[in-house]
Coordinates of C-alpha atoms in Angstrom, one line a residue:
Chain A
M126 CA -10.5 14.0 -23.8
H127 CA -13.4 13.1 -26.0
G128 CA -11.8 10.0 -27.3
E129 CA -11.4 8.5 -23.9
V130 CA -14.8 7.2 -23.2
P131 CA -16.7 6.6 -26.4
S132 CA -19.7 5.2 -24.6
F133 CA -20.6 8.7 -23.3
Y134 CA -22.1 10.3 -26.3
P135 CA -24.3 7.4 -27.4
T136 CA -25.6 7.2 -23.9
V137 CA -26.4 10.9 -23.7
A138 CA -27.8 11.0 -27.2
W139 CA -30.0 8.1 -26.2
L140 CA -31.2 9.8 -23.1
V141 CA -31.9 13.0 -25.0
I142 CA -33.9 11.1 -27.6
F143 CA -35.6 9.2 -24.9
T144 CA -36.4 12.4 -23.0
I145 CA -37.9 14.0 -26.1
L146 CA -39.9 11.0 -27.0
V147 CA -41.1 9.9 -23.6
G148 CA -40.7 12.9 -21.4
C149 CA -39.3 12.9 -18.0
S150 CA -42.3 13.2 -15.9
D151 CA -42.2 11.5 -12.5
D152 CA -44.3 8.5 -13.5
T153 CA -41.3 6.3 -13.5
S154 CA -42.7 4.2 -10.8
N155 CA -45.7 3.3 -12.9
P156 CA -45.4 -0.4 -13.7
Q157 CA -46.8 0.1 -17.1
T158 CA -43.6 1.8 -18.2
M159 CA -41.4 -1.1 -17.1
A160 CA -38.5 -1.3 -19.3
N161 CA -37.8 -4.9 -18.9
T162 CA -41.0 -6.3 -20.2
P163 CA -40.6 -8.2 -23.4
K164 CA -43.0 -5.8 -25.1
A165 CA -40.8 -2.8 -24.3
H166 CA -37.8 -4.6 -25.8
S167 CA -39.6 -5.5 -29.0
T168 CA -40.5 -1.9 -29.6
A169 CA -37.2 -0.6 -28.5
L170 CA -35.9 0.4 -31.9
K171 CA -38.8 2.7 -32.6
T172 CA -39.6 3.8 -29.1
P173 CA -36.8 3.5 -26.5
P174 CA -38.0 1.8 -23.4
A175 CA -38.9 4.0 -20.6
I176 CA -36.6 4.1 -17.7
V177 CA -38.0 2.7 -14.5
D178 CA -36.3 3.4 -11.3
T179 CA -37.2 0.4 -9.2
E180 CA -36.8 0.6 -5.5
D181 CA -33.8 -1.7 -5.9
T182 CA -32.1 0.7 -8.4
K183 CA -32.7 3.7 -6.2
A184 CA -31.4 1.8 -3.1
A185 CA -28.3 0.8 -5.0
G186 CA -27.9 4.4 -6.1
R187 CA -28.2 5.6 -2.5
D188 CA -25.6 3.1 -1.3
L189 CA -23.2 4.4 -4.0
A190 CA -24.0 8.0 -3.2
F191 CA -23.3 7.6 0.5
D192 CA -20.3 5.3 0.1
Q193 CA -17.1 7.2 0.9
Q194 CA -15.1 5.1 -1.5
K195 CA -17.6 5.5 -4.4
G196 CA -19.9 8.4 -5.1
N197 CA -19.3 10.1 -1.7
C198 CA -21.8 12.8 -2.8
L199 CA -22.2 13.5 0.9
A200 CA -18.7 14.9 1.0
C201 CA -20.0 18.0 -0.5
H202 CA -23.8 17.8 -0.7
Q203 CA -26.5 17.5 1.8
I204 CA -28.9 14.7 0.9
D205 CA -32.0 13.7 2.8
G206 CA -31.2 10.6 4.8
G207 CA -27.4 11.0 4.7
D208 CA -25.3 11.6 7.8
A209 CA -22.7 14.3 8.3
P210 CA -22.9 16.0 4.9
G211 CA -20.5 18.6 3.7
N212 CA -21.5 22.1 2.7
I213 CA -19.2 22.7 -0.3
A214 CA -22.0 22.3 -2.9
P215 CA -25.8 22.9 -2.9
P216 CA -28.1 20.4 -1.1
L217 CA -29.6 17.8 -3.5
V218 CA -33.2 18.6 -3.2
G219 CA -36.0 19.2 -5.7
M220 CA -33.9 17.5 -8.3
K221 CA -36.8 16.9 -10.8
L222 CA -37.5 20.6 -10.7
R223 CA -33.9 21.5 -11.1
Y224 CA -33.3 18.9 -13.8
P225 CA -36.5 18.4 -15.7
N226 CA -34.2 16.9 -18.3
R227 CA -32.8 13.8 -16.6
A228 CA -30.0 13.5 -19.2
K229 CA -28.6 16.8 -18.0
L230 CA -28.4 15.5 -14.5
R231 CA -26.6 12.4 -15.8
A232 CA -24.2 14.6 -17.8
Q233 CA -23.5 16.7 -14.7
I234 CA -22.5 13.7 -12.7
W235 CA -20.6 12.1 -15.6
D236 CA -18.5 15.2 -16.2
A237 CA -19.5 18.5 -14.6
A238 CA -16.5 20.2 -16.3
V239 CA -18.3 20.2 -19.6
A240 CA -20.8 22.7 -18.3
N241 CA -18.4 24.5 -16.1
P242 CA -14.6 24.0 -16.5
E243 CA -13.9 25.4 -13.1
T244 CA -16.1 23.0 -11.3
I245 CA -14.8 21.2 -8.3
M246 CA -17.2 18.3 -8.9
P247 CA -15.2 15.1 -9.7
P248 CA -15.9 13.7 -13.2
F249 CA -17.4 10.4 -12.1
G250 CA -17.9 9.1 -15.6
R251 CA -14.9 10.6 -17.5
N252 CA -12.5 9.5 -14.8
R253 CA -14.3 6.2 -14.3
I254 CA -14.8 6.8 -10.6
L255 CA -18.1 5.0 -11.1
T256 CA -19.2 2.7 -13.9
E257 CA -21.9 3.6 -16.4
K258 CA -24.3 1.4 -14.6
E259 CA -23.4 2.8 -11.2
I260 CA -24.0 6.3 -12.6
D261 CA -27.4 5.3 -13.8
Q262 CA -28.2 4.0 -10.3
V263 CA -26.9 7.2 -8.7
V264 CA -29.0 9.3 -11.2
A265 CA -32.0 7.3 -10.3
F266 CA -31.5 7.9 -6.6
I267 CA -30.6 11.6 -6.9
W268 CA -33.5 12.3 -9.3
S269 CA -35.9 10.9 -6.7
K270 CA -34.7 13.6 -4.2
Chain B
M229 CA -12.2 25.6 -23.7
V230 CA -12.2 29.0 -25.3
K231 CA -15.9 29.4 -24.9
N232 CA -15.5 28.9 -21.2
G233 CA -12.9 31.6 -20.9
L234 CA -15.1 33.9 -19.0
A235 CA -15.8 31.3 -16.3
V236 CA -12.1 30.7 -16.0
I237 CA -11.3 34.4 -15.7
G238 CA -14.1 34.8 -13.2
F239 CA -12.7 32.1 -11.0
I240 CA -9.2 33.4 -11.3
C241 CA -10.2 36.9 -10.4
I242 CA -12.1 35.8 -7.4
V243 CA -9.8 33.3 -6.0
L244 CA -6.3 32.9 -7.1
L245 CA -5.5 35.6 -9.4
P246 CA -1.9 36.1 -8.2
L247 CA -1.0 32.5 -8.1
T248 CA -2.2 31.7 -11.6
V249 CA -0.4 34.6 -13.2
L250 CA 2.9 33.1 -14.0
S251 CA 4.7 36.4 -14.1
A252 CA 3.8 37.3 -10.5
S253 CA 6.9 37.6 -8.4
P254 CA 7.1 35.4 -5.3
Q255 CA 6.8 38.5 -3.2
E256 CA 3.5 39.3 -4.9
D257 CA 2.4 35.7 -4.5
I258 CA 3.1 35.8 -0.7
Q259 CA 1.1 39.0 -0.3
N260 CA -1.9 37.8 -2.4
F261 CA -1.9 34.4 -0.8
Q262 CA -1.8 35.7 2.7
N263 CA -4.3 38.5 2.0
Y264 CA -6.7 36.0 0.5
F265 CA -6.9 34.1 3.8
L266 CA -6.8 37.1 6.1
K267 CA -9.8 38.5 4.2
L268 CA -11.6 35.1 4.2
F269 CA -11.3 34.8 7.9
P270 CA -11.4 38.3 9.3
G271 CA -10.7 38.3 13.0
V272 CA -8.2 35.5 12.9
E273 CA -4.7 36.8 13.7
K274 CA -2.1 35.9 11.1
D275 CA 0.0 33.8 13.4
E276 CA -3.1 32.0 14.7
F277 CA -3.4 30.3 11.3
G278 CA -0.5 28.1 12.4
N279 CA -3.1 26.1 14.4
G280 CA -4.7 24.8 11.3
V281 CA -8.4 24.1 11.4
Y282 CA -8.5 25.0 15.1
A283 CA -7.9 28.7 14.1
I284 CA -11.3 28.8 12.3
D285 CA -13.5 26.0 13.9
A286 CA -14.5 27.1 17.4
V287 CA -16.0 23.7 18.4
A288 CA -13.1 21.6 17.3
R289 CA -10.8 24.2 19.0
Q290 CA -12.3 23.4 22.4
N291 CA -11.4 19.7 22.1
W292 CA -8.0 20.5 20.8
I293 CA -7.2 22.9 23.7
A294 CA -8.2 20.1 26.1
I295 CA -5.9 17.7 24.3
E296 CA -3.0 20.1 24.3
E297 CA -3.0 20.1 28.1
F298 CA -1.3 16.7 28.0
P299 CA 0.1 16.9 24.5
P300 CA 0.1 13.5 22.8
Y301 CA 3.4 14.3 21.1
E302 CA 5.3 14.8 24.3
P303 CA 6.7 11.2 24.6
F304 CA 8.0 11.6 21.0
V305 CA 9.7 14.9 21.8
D306 CA 11.4 13.0 24.6
E307 CA 12.4 10.2 22.4
G308 CA 13.8 12.7 19.9
K309 CA 15.9 14.4 22.6
V310 CA 17.5 11.1 23.4
M311 CA 18.2 10.5 19.8
W312 CA 19.8 13.9 19.5
E313 CA 22.0 13.3 22.5
T314 CA 23.0 9.7 21.7
P315 CA 26.3 9.4 19.8
F316 CA 26.4 7.5 16.5
A317 CA 28.7 4.4 16.3
N318 CA 31.5 6.7 15.4
G319 CA 31.1 8.6 18.6
K320 CA 29.8 11.8 17.0
T321 CA 26.3 13.2 17.4
Y322 CA 23.8 15.2 15.3
A323 CA 25.5 18.3 16.7
S324 CA 28.5 17.6 14.5
C325 CA 26.2 18.4 11.5
F326 CA 24.1 21.1 13.2
P327 CA 26.6 23.0 15.4
E328 CA 23.9 25.6 16.2
G329 CA 22.0 23.0 18.1
P330 CA 18.6 21.3 17.6
A331 CA 16.7 24.6 17.0
Q332 CA 17.1 24.1 13.3
R333 CA 13.5 24.8 11.9
K334 CA 14.3 28.3 10.7
N335 CA 17.0 27.0 8.4
Y336 CA 14.7 24.7 6.3
P337 CA 13.6 24.2 3.7
R338 CA 16.4 26.0 1.9
W339 CA 17.8 26.0 -1.6
D340 CA 21.1 24.3 -1.9
K341 CA 22.9 25.8 -4.8
Q342 CA 25.7 23.2 -5.0
R343 CA 23.3 20.3 -5.1
S344 CA 20.8 22.3 -7.1
M345 CA 17.9 21.1 -5.0
V346 CA 15.6 22.0 -2.1
V347 CA 16.9 20.6 1.1
T348 CA 14.4 20.0 3.9
M349 CA 15.2 19.4 7.6
E350 CA 14.3 15.7 7.2
L351 CA 16.7 15.3 4.3
A352 CA 19.5 17.2 6.2
I353 CA 19.1 14.8 9.1
N354 CA 19.5 11.7 6.9
D355 CA 22.4 13.4 5.1
C356 CA 24.0 13.7 8.6
R357 CA 23.3 10.1 9.4
I358 CA 24.8 8.9 6.1
A359 CA 27.9 11.1 6.5
N360 CA 28.4 9.4 9.9
G361 CA 28.0 5.9 8.6
E362 CA 24.4 5.4 9.9
K363 CA 21.4 4.1 8.0
P364 CA 18.9 6.8 6.8
L365 CA 15.6 6.9 8.6
K366 CA 12.2 6.4 7.0
Y367 CA 10.7 9.7 6.0
A368 CA 7.0 9.5 6.8
K369 CA 6.9 8.5 10.4
G370 CA 8.7 6.7 13.2
Q371 CA 12.1 7.8 14.6
L372 CA 12.5 10.7 12.1
A373 CA 9.2 12.1 13.2
S374 CA 10.4 11.9 16.8
L375 CA 13.7 13.6 16.1
T376 CA 12.0 16.4 14.1
A377 CA 9.4 16.7 16.9
Y378 CA 12.2 17.5 19.3
M379 CA 14.0 19.8 16.9
A380 CA 10.7 21.6 16.1
Y381 CA 9.9 21.9 19.8
E382 CA 13.3 23.5 20.4
S383 CA 12.6 25.9 17.5
R384 CA 9.2 27.1 18.6
G385 CA 8.7 30.7 17.9
Q386 CA 11.2 31.0 15.1
I387 CA 9.8 33.1 12.3
I388 CA 9.5 31.5 8.8
D389 CA 11.7 33.4 6.4
V390 CA 12.5 31.1 3.4
K391 CA 14.4 32.8 0.6
I392 CA 14.7 32.2 -3.1
P393 CA 18.3 33.1 -3.8
L394 CA 18.5 35.5 -6.8
D395 CA 21.8 34.2 -8.0
D396 CA 20.4 30.8 -9.1
P397 CA 17.5 30.7 -11.5
K398 CA 17.0 27.1 -10.6
A399 CA 15.8 28.1 -7.2
L400 CA 13.0 30.1 -8.7
A401 CA 12.2 27.2 -11.0
A402 CA 11.8 24.9 -8.0
Y403 CA 9.5 27.4 -6.4
E404 CA 7.5 27.6 -9.7
Q405 CA 7.2 23.8 -9.8
G406 CA 6.0 23.7 -6.3
K407 CA 3.4 26.4 -7.1
Q408 CA 2.2 24.6 -10.2
F409 CA 1.9 21.4 -8.3
W410 CA -0.3 23.1 -5.8
L411 CA -2.5 24.5 -8.5
K412 CA -2.7 21.5 -10.7
R413 CA -5.8 19.2 -10.9
M414 CA -4.8 15.7 -10.1
G415 CA -6.1 12.2 -9.5
Q416 CA -9.5 10.7 -10.4
L417 CA -11.2 13.4 -8.4
D418 CA -9.5 16.0 -10.6
L419 CA -9.0 18.5 -7.8
S420 CA -6.0 20.7 -6.9
C421 CA -4.7 21.4 -3.4
A422 CA -6.0 24.9 -3.9
H423 CA -9.5 23.8 -4.6
C424 CA -9.9 22.4 -1.1
H425 CA -7.4 24.5 0.9
A426 CA -8.0 27.9 -0.7
R427 CA -11.2 28.1 -2.6
N428 CA -13.2 26.0 0.0
A429 CA -11.2 26.6 3.1
G430 CA -13.6 26.8 6.1
R431 CA -16.2 24.8 4.3
Q432 CA -17.0 21.3 5.3
L433 CA -16.0 18.2 3.4
R434 CA -18.3 15.7 5.0
S435 CA -17.5 16.2 8.7
D436 CA -14.1 17.8 8.1
V437 CA -13.7 21.5 8.1
L438 CA -11.1 22.3 5.4
S439 CA -8.1 24.1 6.8
P440 CA -6.7 27.2 5.1
A441 CA -3.3 26.6 3.4
L442 CA -2.0 29.6 5.4
G443 CA -0.6 27.7 8.3
H444 CA -0.1 24.4 6.5
V445 CA 3.6 24.1 7.1
T446 CA 4.2 25.6 10.6
G447 CA 3.4 22.8 13.0
W448 CA 5.1 19.6 11.8
P449 CA 5.5 16.9 12.7
V450 CA 2.0 16.2 13.9
Y451 CA 0.4 13.7 16.2
R452 CA -2.8 12.7 14.5
S453 CA -5.4 10.8 16.4
K454 CA -6.4 9.1 13.2
W455 CA -2.8 7.8 12.8
G456 CA -2.4 7.2 16.5
E457 CA 1.2 8.3 16.0
M458 CA 3.4 11.1 14.6
G459 CA 3.7 11.9 10.9
T460 CA 5.7 14.3 8.8
L461 CA 4.4 17.0 6.5
H462 CA 5.2 14.7 3.5
R463 CA 3.2 12.0 5.0
R464 CA 0.2 14.4 5.0
F465 CA 1.0 15.3 1.4
T466 CA 0.8 11.6 0.6
G467 CA -2.5 11.3 2.3
C468 CA -4.1 14.2 0.5
N469 CA -2.8 12.9 -2.8
E470 CA -4.4 9.5 -2.1
Q471 CA -7.6 11.2 -1.1
L472 CA -7.8 12.6 -4.6
K473 CA -7.3 9.0 -5.9
A474 CA -4.0 10.2 -7.3
R475 CA -0.8 8.1 -7.1
P476 CA 1.2 9.8 -4.3
F477 CA 4.8 10.7 -4.7
D478 CA 7.4 9.4 -2.2
P479 CA 8.1 11.5 0.9
Q480 CA 11.1 13.7 0.1
S481 CA 10.6 13.3 -3.7
E482 CA 11.6 16.3 -5.7
Q483 CA 7.8 17.1 -6.2
Y484 CA 7.1 17.2 -2.5
R485 CA 10.3 19.1 -1.6
N486 CA 9.4 21.8 -4.1
L487 CA 5.9 21.8 -2.9
E488 CA 7.2 22.3 0.7
Y489 CA 9.4 25.1 -0.6
F490 CA 6.5 26.9 -2.2
L491 CA 4.1 26.4 0.7
T492 CA 6.7 27.5 3.3
I493 CA 7.5 30.6 1.3
M494 CA 3.7 31.3 1.2
N495 CA 3.8 31.1 5.0
N496 CA 6.8 33.5 5.5
G497 CA 6.2 35.6 8.5
L498 CA 4.3 33.0 10.6
S499 CA 6.1 31.3 13.4
F500 CA 7.1 27.7 13.5
N501 CA 5.0 26.0 16.2
G502 CA 5.5 22.3 15.9
P503 CA 5.0 19.7 16.9
S504 CA 1.2 19.8 17.0
S505 CA -1.8 17.6 17.5
R506 CA -4.6 17.0 15.1
K507 CA -7.7 14.9 15.1

């Protein structure tokens, strides 16, 4: 199982390191932490760039989360702004409080079975239901809820 | 996985203890399966489970009762009756294979020792056609669904009593395979039939209330508004497999016949009530 998607561990490790270094406070909309500025890139080796959830990223994440053929989070979770949600799993609210560590939220979406083998949450990363980039977008959206 | 043993055991105890214990006898499986749903939905009579989601969803039930006043499957039952009565090219009819008449539901699925396989009513119909020099019918929908609609209609009220013959261990093996299929995680979504139709029965998957598996086999074929036509049980199996982003098996494949065998045995004691309508 572990050999299947080698990109997972580096990503998580990166996020963990990032979380420790930068913290996961909700200042991600602060333009000063923009990841894509040249400055952020040049210092990336020492200090990973801060993640910034632009409105575009969050909108892309919302589309994926609501799309029945993609994330389809609404099948099981209530999400503010989503129509006809299911009630199989808890509503997605207060996510920054529930997941102060954003990497944990990503890991839960990537493969919830790691934390709970009897979960009924589909392993979006492990089974490649979503791409790594799509998962990042969904995380950005869900974390804003 | 060892470190997660407790969680696994917890789940098993709460939900599907009997079904996951391999040594449980089919008799114990039936009891535990049925008791699980009867406890989950107190107040719903056992036979009422044959109405699927309408047994447990009061709002949807109202619409359904209105629809059943002019049942959308009626023209298909009529078409099936004509098929039943129309002779093959050789002059014989289906009655030559089913001398008891069209009310055949109670006889299927059954274990055929000689052929060492589960024979469903759909399969028996095509066997009959082939034996009489006719082409077999497609298994998911169309004419076969009409003919089985007529046969199911004539069989309404028959009690499900599917047996596992003790003199052939392969029959029990087929049952076990059906059971394991039902419990196995599959597809990209990595879910089993049991996850939705046992553990989460009654909860809402988006706007669909998930039906309990008790009742899953009684009312086929079904006229589904979403299909705009009739479909067989195996057509529905295909659909649920696809929903899990799993490659479906062919209708009447060994996997689906064994699944039908297991599920029908789990429904022993309920009455056949097909054909039915669903949204």
